[in-house]
Short mmCIF file of C-alpha atoms in Angstrom, two decimals:
data_model
loop_
_atom_site.label_atom_id
_atom_site.label_comp_id
_atom_site.label_asym_id
_atom_site.label_seq_id
_atom_site.Cartn_x
_atom_site.Cartn_y
_atom_site.Cartn_z
CA MET A 1239 -25.03 68.15 18.37
CA LYS A 1240 -24.93 65.93 21.43
CA PHE A 1241 -27.84 65.60 23.88
CA GLU A 1242 -27.47 63.65 27.13
CA PHE A 1243 -30.31 63.44 29.67
CA PRO A 1244 -32.02 61.00 32.09
CA ILE A 1245 -34.91 58.90 30.81
CA ASN A 1246 -37.50 56.49 32.19
CA THR A 1247 -39.08 53.28 30.86
CA PHE A 1248 -36.81 52.71 27.86
CA ARG A 1249 -37.31 50.22 25.03
CA MET A 1250 -36.02 49.62 21.50
CA LEU A 1251 -38.28 48.54 18.62
CA PRO A 1252 -36.13 46.62 16.13
CA ASN A 1253 -37.05 46.92 12.47
CA PRO A 1254 -38.87 43.73 11.35
CA TYR A 1255 -36.95 43.91 8.04
CA GLY A 1256 -33.61 43.52 9.76
CA GLU A 1257 -31.16 45.21 12.10
CA TYR A 1258 -29.66 48.63 11.47
CA THR A 1259 -26.07 48.42 10.24
CA GLU A 1260 -23.78 50.60 8.15
CA ARG A 1261 -24.56 48.47 5.11
CA ASN A 1262 -28.19 47.78 5.87
CA SER A 1263 -29.67 51.07 7.07
CA ASN A 1264 -33.08 49.78 8.17
CA PRO A 1265 -34.43 52.43 10.54
CA VAL A 1266 -34.78 51.58 14.21
CA VAL A 1267 -37.09 53.20 16.77
CA TYR A 1268 -36.34 53.95 20.42
CA GLU A 1269 -39.09 54.89 22.85
CA CYS A 1270 -38.92 56.23 26.38
CA TYR A 1271 -40.65 58.46 28.90
CA VAL A 1272 -38.78 61.58 29.98
CA GLU A 1273 -39.57 63.85 32.89
CA VAL A 1274 -40.43 67.19 31.32
CA GLN A 1275 -37.84 68.97 33.49
CA ASP A 1276 -35.10 66.86 31.84
CA ILE A 1277 -35.97 67.48 28.19
CA PRO A 1278 -33.15 69.41 26.47
CA ASP A 1279 -34.21 72.91 25.48
CA ASN A 1280 -32.34 73.07 22.16
CA PHE A 1281 -33.60 70.28 19.91
CA PRO A 1282 -33.41 71.52 16.28
CA MET A 1283 -36.84 72.61 14.96
CA GLU A 1284 -36.01 73.11 11.28
CA THR A 1285 -37.22 69.57 10.62
CA ASN A 1286 -40.76 70.27 11.82
CA PRO A 1287 -43.10 71.25 8.95
CA ARG A 1288 -45.47 73.24 11.18
CA GLU A 1289 -45.00 76.60 12.79
CA GLN A 1290 -45.83 76.38 16.49
CA ASN A 1291 -48.72 78.69 17.36
CA LEU A 1292 -49.17 78.44 21.14
CA LYS A 1293 -52.39 80.48 21.05
CA THR A 1294 -54.50 77.84 19.31
CA ASN A 1295 -57.13 75.82 21.13
CA VAL A 1296 -55.08 72.67 20.55
CA ALA A 1297 -52.08 74.31 22.22
CA LYS A 1298 -54.23 75.52 25.10
CA ASN A 1299 -55.57 71.98 25.62
CA ILE A 1300 -52.02 70.60 25.69
CA GLU A 1301 -51.02 73.22 28.25
CA GLU A 1302 -54.11 72.49 30.35
CA SER A 1303 -53.31 68.77 30.30
CA LEU A 1304 -49.66 69.40 31.22
CA LYS A 1305 -50.69 71.49 34.22
CA SER A 1306 -53.56 69.24 35.30
CA TYR A 1307 -51.50 66.98 37.61
CA GLU A 1308 -53.61 64.05 36.40
CA GLU A 1309 -50.47 61.90 36.05
CA ASN A 1310 -51.46 60.72 32.57
CA PHE A 1311 -50.15 63.50 30.33
CA HIS A 1312 -47.57 61.06 28.93
CA ILE A 1313 -50.39 58.77 27.78
CA LYS A 1314 -52.92 61.30 26.47
CA ASN A 1315 -50.31 63.33 24.57
CA ARG A 1316 -48.84 61.99 21.33
CA GLY A 1317 -45.38 62.97 22.51
CA ILE A 1318 -42.29 64.20 20.70
CA ILE A 1319 -40.70 62.49 17.70
CA LEU A 1320 -37.05 63.05 16.83
CA SER A 1321 -34.91 62.02 13.88
CA ALA A 1322 -31.28 61.47 14.90
CA ALA A 1323 -27.99 59.99 13.77
CA SER A 1324 -27.57 57.72 16.80
CA PHE A 1325 -29.08 56.81 20.15
CA ALA A 1326 -27.38 55.14 23.13
CA PHE A 1327 -28.73 54.13 26.53
CA ASN A 1328 -26.59 53.79 29.66
CA SER A 1329 -28.37 51.29 31.89
CA LYS A 1330 -26.21 52.18 34.90
CA THR A 1331 -27.10 55.88 34.91
CA SER A 1332 -30.44 55.59 33.03
CA HIS A 1333 -29.21 58.31 30.69
CA ALA A 1334 -29.78 58.57 26.94
CA THR A 1335 -27.27 60.08 24.54
CA ILE A 1336 -28.50 61.32 21.17
CA PHE A 1337 -26.32 62.62 18.32
CA MET A 1338 -27.63 64.77 15.48
CA THR A 1339 -25.26 65.61 12.65
CA ASP A 1340 -27.42 67.30 10.00
CA THR A 1341 -30.19 69.72 11.03
CA GLU A 1342 -31.85 69.33 7.63
CA VAL A 1343 -32.83 65.77 8.51
CA HIS A 1344 -32.19 65.53 12.26
CA GLY A 1345 -34.39 67.19 14.86
CA ASN A 1346 -38.03 67.50 15.91
CA VAL A 1347 -40.23 65.74 13.35
CA ASP A 1348 -43.56 65.90 15.17
CA GLY A 1349 -44.77 67.16 18.53
CA GLY A 1350 -43.41 70.67 18.11
CA HIS A 1351 -46.34 72.21 19.96
CA THR A 1352 -45.90 69.78 22.84
CA TYR A 1353 -42.17 70.54 22.98
CA LYS A 1354 -42.59 74.33 22.97
CA ILE A 1355 -45.40 74.20 25.55
CA ILE A 1356 -43.28 72.06 27.88
CA LEU A 1357 -40.37 74.50 27.62
CA ALA A 1358 -42.67 77.47 28.25
CA ASN A 1359 -44.46 76.01 31.28
CA ARG A 1360 -42.29 73.43 33.04
CA ASN A 1361 -40.83 75.91 35.54
CA GLU A 1362 -44.35 76.43 36.92
CA LEU A 1363 -45.04 72.74 37.55
CA GLN A 1364 -45.04 71.62 41.17
CA ASP A 1365 -45.20 67.88 40.51
CA LYS A 1366 -43.57 65.52 38.03
CA GLN A 1367 -44.95 65.14 34.54
CA TYR A 1368 -43.57 62.87 31.84
CA VAL A 1369 -43.67 63.01 28.05
CA ARG A 1370 -43.23 60.22 25.52
CA LEU A 1371 -40.11 60.57 23.38
CA GLU A 1372 -39.67 58.57 20.15
CA VAL A 1373 -36.28 58.66 18.47
CA ILE A 1374 -35.90 57.30 14.91
CA ILE A 1375 -32.44 56.37 13.67
CA GLY A 1376 -31.79 55.90 9.94
CA ALA A 1377 -34.63 58.00 8.51
CA GLU A 1378 -32.43 60.33 6.46
CA ASP A 1379 -33.31 58.84 3.05
CA PHE A 1380 -37.07 59.24 3.51
CA PHE A 1381 -37.15 62.09 5.98
CA GLN A 1382 -39.59 64.27 4.01
CA ASP A 1383 -42.10 61.42 3.69
CA LEU A 1384 -41.75 60.70 7.41
CA ALA A 1385 -42.43 64.32 8.38
CA LYS A 1386 -45.43 64.47 6.05
CA ALA A 1387 -46.89 61.19 7.36
CA ARG A 1388 -46.46 62.11 11.02
CA ASN A 1389 -48.05 65.54 10.56
CA THR A 1390 -51.39 64.53 9.08
CA SER A 1391 -54.28 66.96 9.08
CA VAL A 1392 -56.78 66.81 11.93
CA GLN A 1393 -60.36 65.94 11.05
CA VAL A 1394 -62.79 68.85 11.20
CA LYS A 1395 -64.37 68.93 14.63
CA ASP A 1396 -68.10 68.45 15.15
CA THR A 1397 -68.32 71.87 16.78
CA SER A 1398 -66.96 73.59 13.67
CA ILE A 1399 -69.67 71.99 11.55
CA ALA A 1400 -72.27 72.80 14.20
CA GLU A 1401 -71.21 76.45 14.13
CA LEU A 1402 -71.81 76.54 10.37
CA GLU A 1403 -75.24 75.04 11.00
CA LYS A 1404 -75.91 77.78 13.61
CA LYS A 1405 -76.59 75.28 16.40
CA PHE A 1406 -75.01 77.56 19.02
CA GLU A 1407 -77.09 80.67 18.31
CA PHE A 1408 -79.32 80.27 21.37
CA ILE A 1409 -76.25 80.00 23.61
CA LYS A 1410 -74.77 83.14 22.05
CA ASP A 1411 -78.03 85.00 22.62
CA ALA A 1412 -78.12 83.86 26.25
CA ILE A 1413 -74.58 84.90 27.20
CA GLY A 1414 -74.29 88.13 25.23
CA PRO A 1415 -70.79 89.69 24.95
CA LEU A 1416 -69.13 86.61 26.48
CA ALA A 1417 -69.80 84.84 23.16
CA ASN A 1418 -67.07 86.98 21.59
CA GLU A 1419 -64.49 85.19 23.76
CA ILE A 1420 -65.59 81.66 22.85
CA ALA A 1421 -64.01 79.58 20.07
CA PHE A 1422 -66.94 77.97 18.28
CA LYS A 1423 -64.66 76.79 15.46
CA GLU A 1424 -61.21 75.24 15.73
CA ASN A 1425 -59.55 78.08 13.84
CA ASP A 1426 -60.72 80.71 16.32
CA ILE A 1427 -57.19 80.91 17.65
CA ASP A 1428 -57.57 84.22 19.47
CA LYS A 1429 -60.53 83.13 21.59
CA ARG A 1430 -59.97 82.38 25.25
CA ILE A 1431 -62.64 79.72 25.86
CA SER A 1432 -63.54 76.59 23.89
CA ILE A 1433 -67.20 75.80 23.19
CA ASP A 1434 -66.43 72.24 24.33
CA ASN A 1435 -65.75 73.57 27.82
CA ILE A 1436 -68.99 75.58 27.85
CA ILE A 1437 -71.03 72.58 26.76
CA SER A 1438 -69.41 70.30 29.33
CA ILE A 1439 -70.29 72.79 32.08
CA LEU A 1440 -73.90 73.13 30.89
CA SER A 1441 -74.15 69.32 30.66
CA THR A 1442 -73.96 69.12 34.45
CA PHE A 1443 -77.45 70.69 34.54
CA ASN A 1444 -79.10 68.37 32.02
CA LEU A 1445 -82.18 67.14 33.91
CA ASN A 1446 -83.18 64.87 31.03
CA THR A 1447 -80.15 62.67 31.66
CA TYR A 1448 -79.21 63.47 35.26
CA SER A 1449 -82.50 63.67 37.10
CA ASP A 1450 -81.49 62.37 40.52
CA ALA A 1451 -78.58 61.53 42.82
CA ASP A 1452 -77.99 58.13 41.21
CA LYS A 1453 -77.15 59.68 37.85
CA GLN A 1454 -74.15 61.99 37.95
CA PRO A 1455 -72.66 63.92 34.98
CA ILE A 1456 -69.14 62.54 35.30
CA SER A 1457 -68.76 62.75 31.52
CA ALA A 1458 -68.60 66.54 31.91
CA TYR A 1459 -65.18 65.96 33.46
CA SER A 1460 -63.94 62.89 31.67
CA GLN A 1461 -65.46 63.12 28.17
CA LYS A 1462 -66.02 66.58 26.73
CA SER A 1463 -66.49 64.99 23.30
CA PHE A 1464 -69.39 62.90 24.65
CA CYS A 1465 -71.03 66.06 26.02
CA VAL A 1466 -70.70 67.72 22.60
CA LYS A 1467 -72.25 64.72 20.85
CA GLN A 1468 -75.06 64.72 23.42
CA PHE A 1469 -75.63 68.43 22.76
CA LEU A 1470 -75.66 67.97 18.98
CA ALA A 1471 -78.09 65.05 19.22
CA TYR A 1472 -80.86 67.54 20.04
CA ASP A 1473 -82.48 69.90 17.57
CA GLU A 1474 -81.67 73.40 18.81
CA ASN A 1475 -85.35 74.41 18.63
CA ASP A 1476 -86.79 71.19 20.05
CA ILE A 1477 -88.99 71.86 23.08
CA HIS A 1478 -87.48 68.79 24.74
CA ASN A 1479 -83.90 70.02 24.28
CA PRO A 1480 -82.55 70.34 27.86
CA PHE A 1481 -79.88 72.80 26.74
CA HIS A 1482 -82.55 75.05 25.27
CA LYS A 1483 -84.49 74.75 28.53
CA MET A 1484 -81.42 76.16 30.31
CA VAL A 1485 -81.45 79.43 28.34
CA PRO A 1486 -82.73 81.62 31.24
CA ILE A 1487 -80.14 80.24 33.66
CA ILE A 1488 -77.14 79.75 31.35
CA PRO A 1489 -75.51 83.05 32.44
CA SER A 1490 -75.93 82.23 36.13
CA ILE A 1491 -74.56 78.69 35.62
CA LEU A 1492 -71.39 80.09 34.09
CA LYS A 1493 -71.10 82.79 36.77
CA LEU A 1494 -71.62 80.14 39.46
CA HIS A 1495 -68.79 78.09 37.96
CA ASP A 1496 -66.36 80.98 38.34
CA TYR A 1497 -67.77 81.96 41.73
CA ILE A 1498 -66.99 78.47 43.05
CA GLU A 1499 -63.53 78.50 41.48
CA LYS A 1500 -62.81 81.89 43.02
CA LYS A 1501 -64.23 81.18 46.48
CA LEU A 1502 -62.96 77.63 47.10
CA PRO A 1503 -59.73 78.69 48.90
CA GLU A 1504 -61.71 81.03 51.16
CA LYS A 1505 -64.32 78.38 51.95
CA TYR A 1506 -61.63 75.80 52.70
CA LYS A 1507 -60.02 78.25 55.12
CA GLU A 1508 -63.36 78.64 56.96
CA VAL A 1509 -63.47 74.95 57.92
CA GLU A 1510 -59.69 74.37 58.10
CA PRO A 1511 -58.30 77.59 59.68
CA GLY A 1512 -54.81 76.12 59.87
CA GLY A 1513 -54.90 74.53 56.43
CA LYS A 1514 -53.13 75.90 53.39
CA TYR A 1515 -55.18 75.48 50.23
CA GLY A 1516 -52.20 76.11 47.99
CA LEU A 1517 -50.34 73.13 49.44
CA ILE A 1518 -53.05 70.62 48.49
CA LYS A 1519 -51.67 68.47 45.70
CA GLY A 1520 -53.25 69.42 42.41
CA ILE A 1521 -53.71 73.07 43.32
CA GLN A 1522 -51.55 75.48 41.36
CA SER A 1523 -50.18 78.40 43.34
CA LYS A 1524 -47.85 81.21 42.35
CA LYS A 1525 -44.19 80.68 43.03
CA GLU A 1526 -42.23 83.50 44.59
CA ASN A 1527 -41.37 86.24 42.06
CA SER A 1528 -43.40 84.45 39.39
CA LYS A 1529 -45.23 86.60 36.85
CA VAL A 1530 -47.74 83.85 36.09
CA LYS A 1531 -51.37 84.90 36.46
CA PHE A 1532 -54.22 82.54 37.26
CA GLN A 1533 -57.70 83.31 35.98
CA THR A 1534 -61.12 81.74 36.28
CA ASP A 1535 -62.04 79.59 33.31
CA ILE A 1536 -65.02 81.52 32.00
CA TYR A 1537 -64.86 85.21 32.87
CA GLY A 1538 -61.10 85.43 33.29
CA ASP A 1539 -61.16 86.96 36.78
CA ASP A 1540 -57.79 87.02 38.56
CA ILE A 1541 -57.40 84.38 41.27
CA GLU A 1542 -54.56 83.43 43.59
CA TYR A 1543 -54.91 79.66 43.22
CA LYS A 1544 -55.93 77.53 40.25
CA SER A 1545 -58.09 74.54 41.21
CA PRO A 1546 -58.33 71.50 38.89
CA ARG A 1547 -61.61 70.81 37.08
CA SER A 1548 -62.11 67.76 39.26
CA PHE A 1549 -62.44 70.10 42.26
CA VAL A 1550 -64.81 72.58 40.63
CA LEU A 1551 -67.16 70.58 38.37
CA PRO A 1552 -68.56 68.12 40.94
CA ILE A 1553 -69.39 71.03 43.26
CA LEU A 1554 -71.00 72.98 40.43
CA ALA A 1555 -73.03 69.96 39.33
CA SER A 1556 -74.45 69.51 42.84
CA PHE A 1557 -76.50 72.69 42.42
CA ARG A 1558 -78.53 70.88 39.80
CA ALA A 1559 -80.66 69.98 42.81
CA LEU A 1560 -81.85 73.61 42.92
CA ILE A 1561 -83.41 73.82 39.46
CA ARG A 1562 -86.85 72.87 38.20
CA GLU A 1563 -88.80 73.18 34.98
CA ASN A 1564 -91.38 75.97 35.03
CA GLU A 1565 -94.74 76.14 33.27
CA GLU A 1566 -93.18 77.53 30.10
CA GLY A 1567 -90.79 74.56 29.89
CA TYR A 1568 -87.66 76.44 30.95
CA TYR A 1569 -85.36 75.76 33.88
CA GLU A 1570 -85.39 78.11 36.85
CA TRP A 1571 -83.67 78.29 40.23
CA ILE A 1572 -85.67 77.29 43.29
CA ASP A 1573 -83.22 79.18 45.49
CA SER A 1574 -80.01 81.18 45.01
CA PRO A 1575 -77.10 78.78 44.34
CA PHE A 1576 -74.64 81.54 45.28
CA LYS A 1577 -76.12 81.98 48.78
CA LEU A 1578 -76.27 78.24 49.31
CA PHE A 1579 -72.65 77.83 48.26
CA ASP A 1580 -71.71 80.56 50.73
CA LYS A 1581 -73.40 78.41 53.39
CA VAL A 1582 -72.12 74.92 52.51
CA GLY A 1583 -69.05 75.70 50.41
CA GLY A 1584 -66.70 75.08 53.31
CA GLN A 1585 -68.04 71.59 53.82
CA MET A 1586 -67.81 70.93 50.08
CA ALA A 1587 -64.20 72.14 49.94
CA LYS A 1588 -63.23 69.95 52.90
CA ASN A 1589 -65.03 66.91 51.46
CA THR A 1590 -63.22 67.45 48.15
CA LYS A 1591 -59.82 67.63 49.82
CA GLU A 1592 -60.51 64.56 51.97
CA ARG A 1593 -61.79 62.51 49.03
CA SER A 1594 -58.77 63.53 46.96
CA LYS A 1595 -56.52 62.46 49.84
CA SER A 1596 -58.24 59.07 50.06
CA LEU A 1597 -57.52 58.60 46.34
CA GLY A 1598 -53.83 59.34 46.79
CA TYR A 1599 -54.33 62.93 45.61
CA ASN A 1600 -55.03 61.59 42.13
CA VAL A 1601 -57.12 64.47 40.77
CA ASN A 1602 -58.09 62.48 37.68
CA ALA A 1603 -59.52 59.69 39.83
CA LEU A 1604 -61.35 62.31 41.87
CA GLY A 1605 -63.06 63.70 38.77
CA LYS A 1606 -64.30 60.20 37.88
CA ASP A 1607 -65.41 59.24 41.39
CA ALA A 1608 -69.21 58.87 41.18
CA GLY A 1609 -69.46 58.60 44.96
CA HIS A 1610 -67.86 62.01 45.38
CA TRP A 1611 -70.25 63.66 42.91
CA ARG A 1612 -73.17 61.96 44.66
CA ASP A 1613 -72.09 63.09 48.14
CA LEU A 1614 -71.85 66.72 47.06
CA PHE A 1615 -75.24 66.53 45.35
CA GLN A 1616 -76.73 65.16 48.55
CA ILE A 1617 -75.42 68.15 50.52
CA VAL A 1618 -77.38 70.56 48.31
CA LEU A 1619 -80.41 68.28 48.17
CA ILE A 1620 -80.61 68.03 51.96
CA GLU A 1621 -80.31 71.81 52.33
CA LYS A 1622 -83.14 72.25 49.84
CA LEU A 1623 -85.37 69.73 51.60
CA MET A 1624 -84.71 71.27 54.99
CA LYS A 1625 -85.62 74.75 53.72
CA ASN A 1626 -88.85 73.49 52.14
CA ALA A 1627 -89.84 71.31 55.11
#
């Protein structure tokens, strides 16, 4: 089988034990970045020891990253590893040519989920994404060992252990039937929502850590794993546990998240009547005749546009300014966050678009921009102070 396609950022890693020749078959490794639209759709998969289940949480995270337009998918993802008979690079055309002669030892060794997810979703991408491709020549004699080594088991996640220790019970009690749609363990492959995402959202309302405008929960966007560790650091029954203090407002926090996600295009239109929300870089919109459906992250409501997390989370976190701790030690709303968003949501949507523009429409940079989180928080804080004046 012959595969010829354009590549980007090519390099060869010679074997330190000597060059690859017909007599001395020391394996050699070639690495490159490939635009996902250019990846051939017929790499042999018999060489991959895993079946590709695209419904797992891992697969969903890969798909989310691919569609995020953060321009770092090729770095965060482990990429695709191929075993092949030969590899050639044409420097004039920037094309690679790969030959595979035996599908028992040539083909996809690792990264099968990434490969299948790219093929299933690349027609919906509006901007370029790249994937790392590693091609190994001369691995035929130890192919089985290579496949085994590159497909090592993943360490059990903290959340799976926490589920066994029943650390999420108070969240389940607070959200009711929605808990049935949340994957609390990594083998909950049929669940729509990961507990990591729920915890990261709730983290934006942690008054113990983020008590004022100077402290913003950027980790909710950039480090879900940090949010989980922060959550697990508290005893679930500890009176000082901020997540336990949220119990009365957890349902409304999650509903507010989806309300913002659903209403952002409408609010943007209020302040920019001639603007088209779907044309903002980073926003996913349906292509003509496409059967793709967009849904809100938590309750799965149908929406026309899919906004990146870096648009939604900083706005959601700003409504932390509307909660206080009551006499019983639980959080409560001072005012309705839904009504206030209806009032200032247009300004927030415009500010988000303008800040994204100033950052070159880099949605990843937007999610990590402390100044942006702070500005949105100040909008809610000022509204609260004006109402209570």
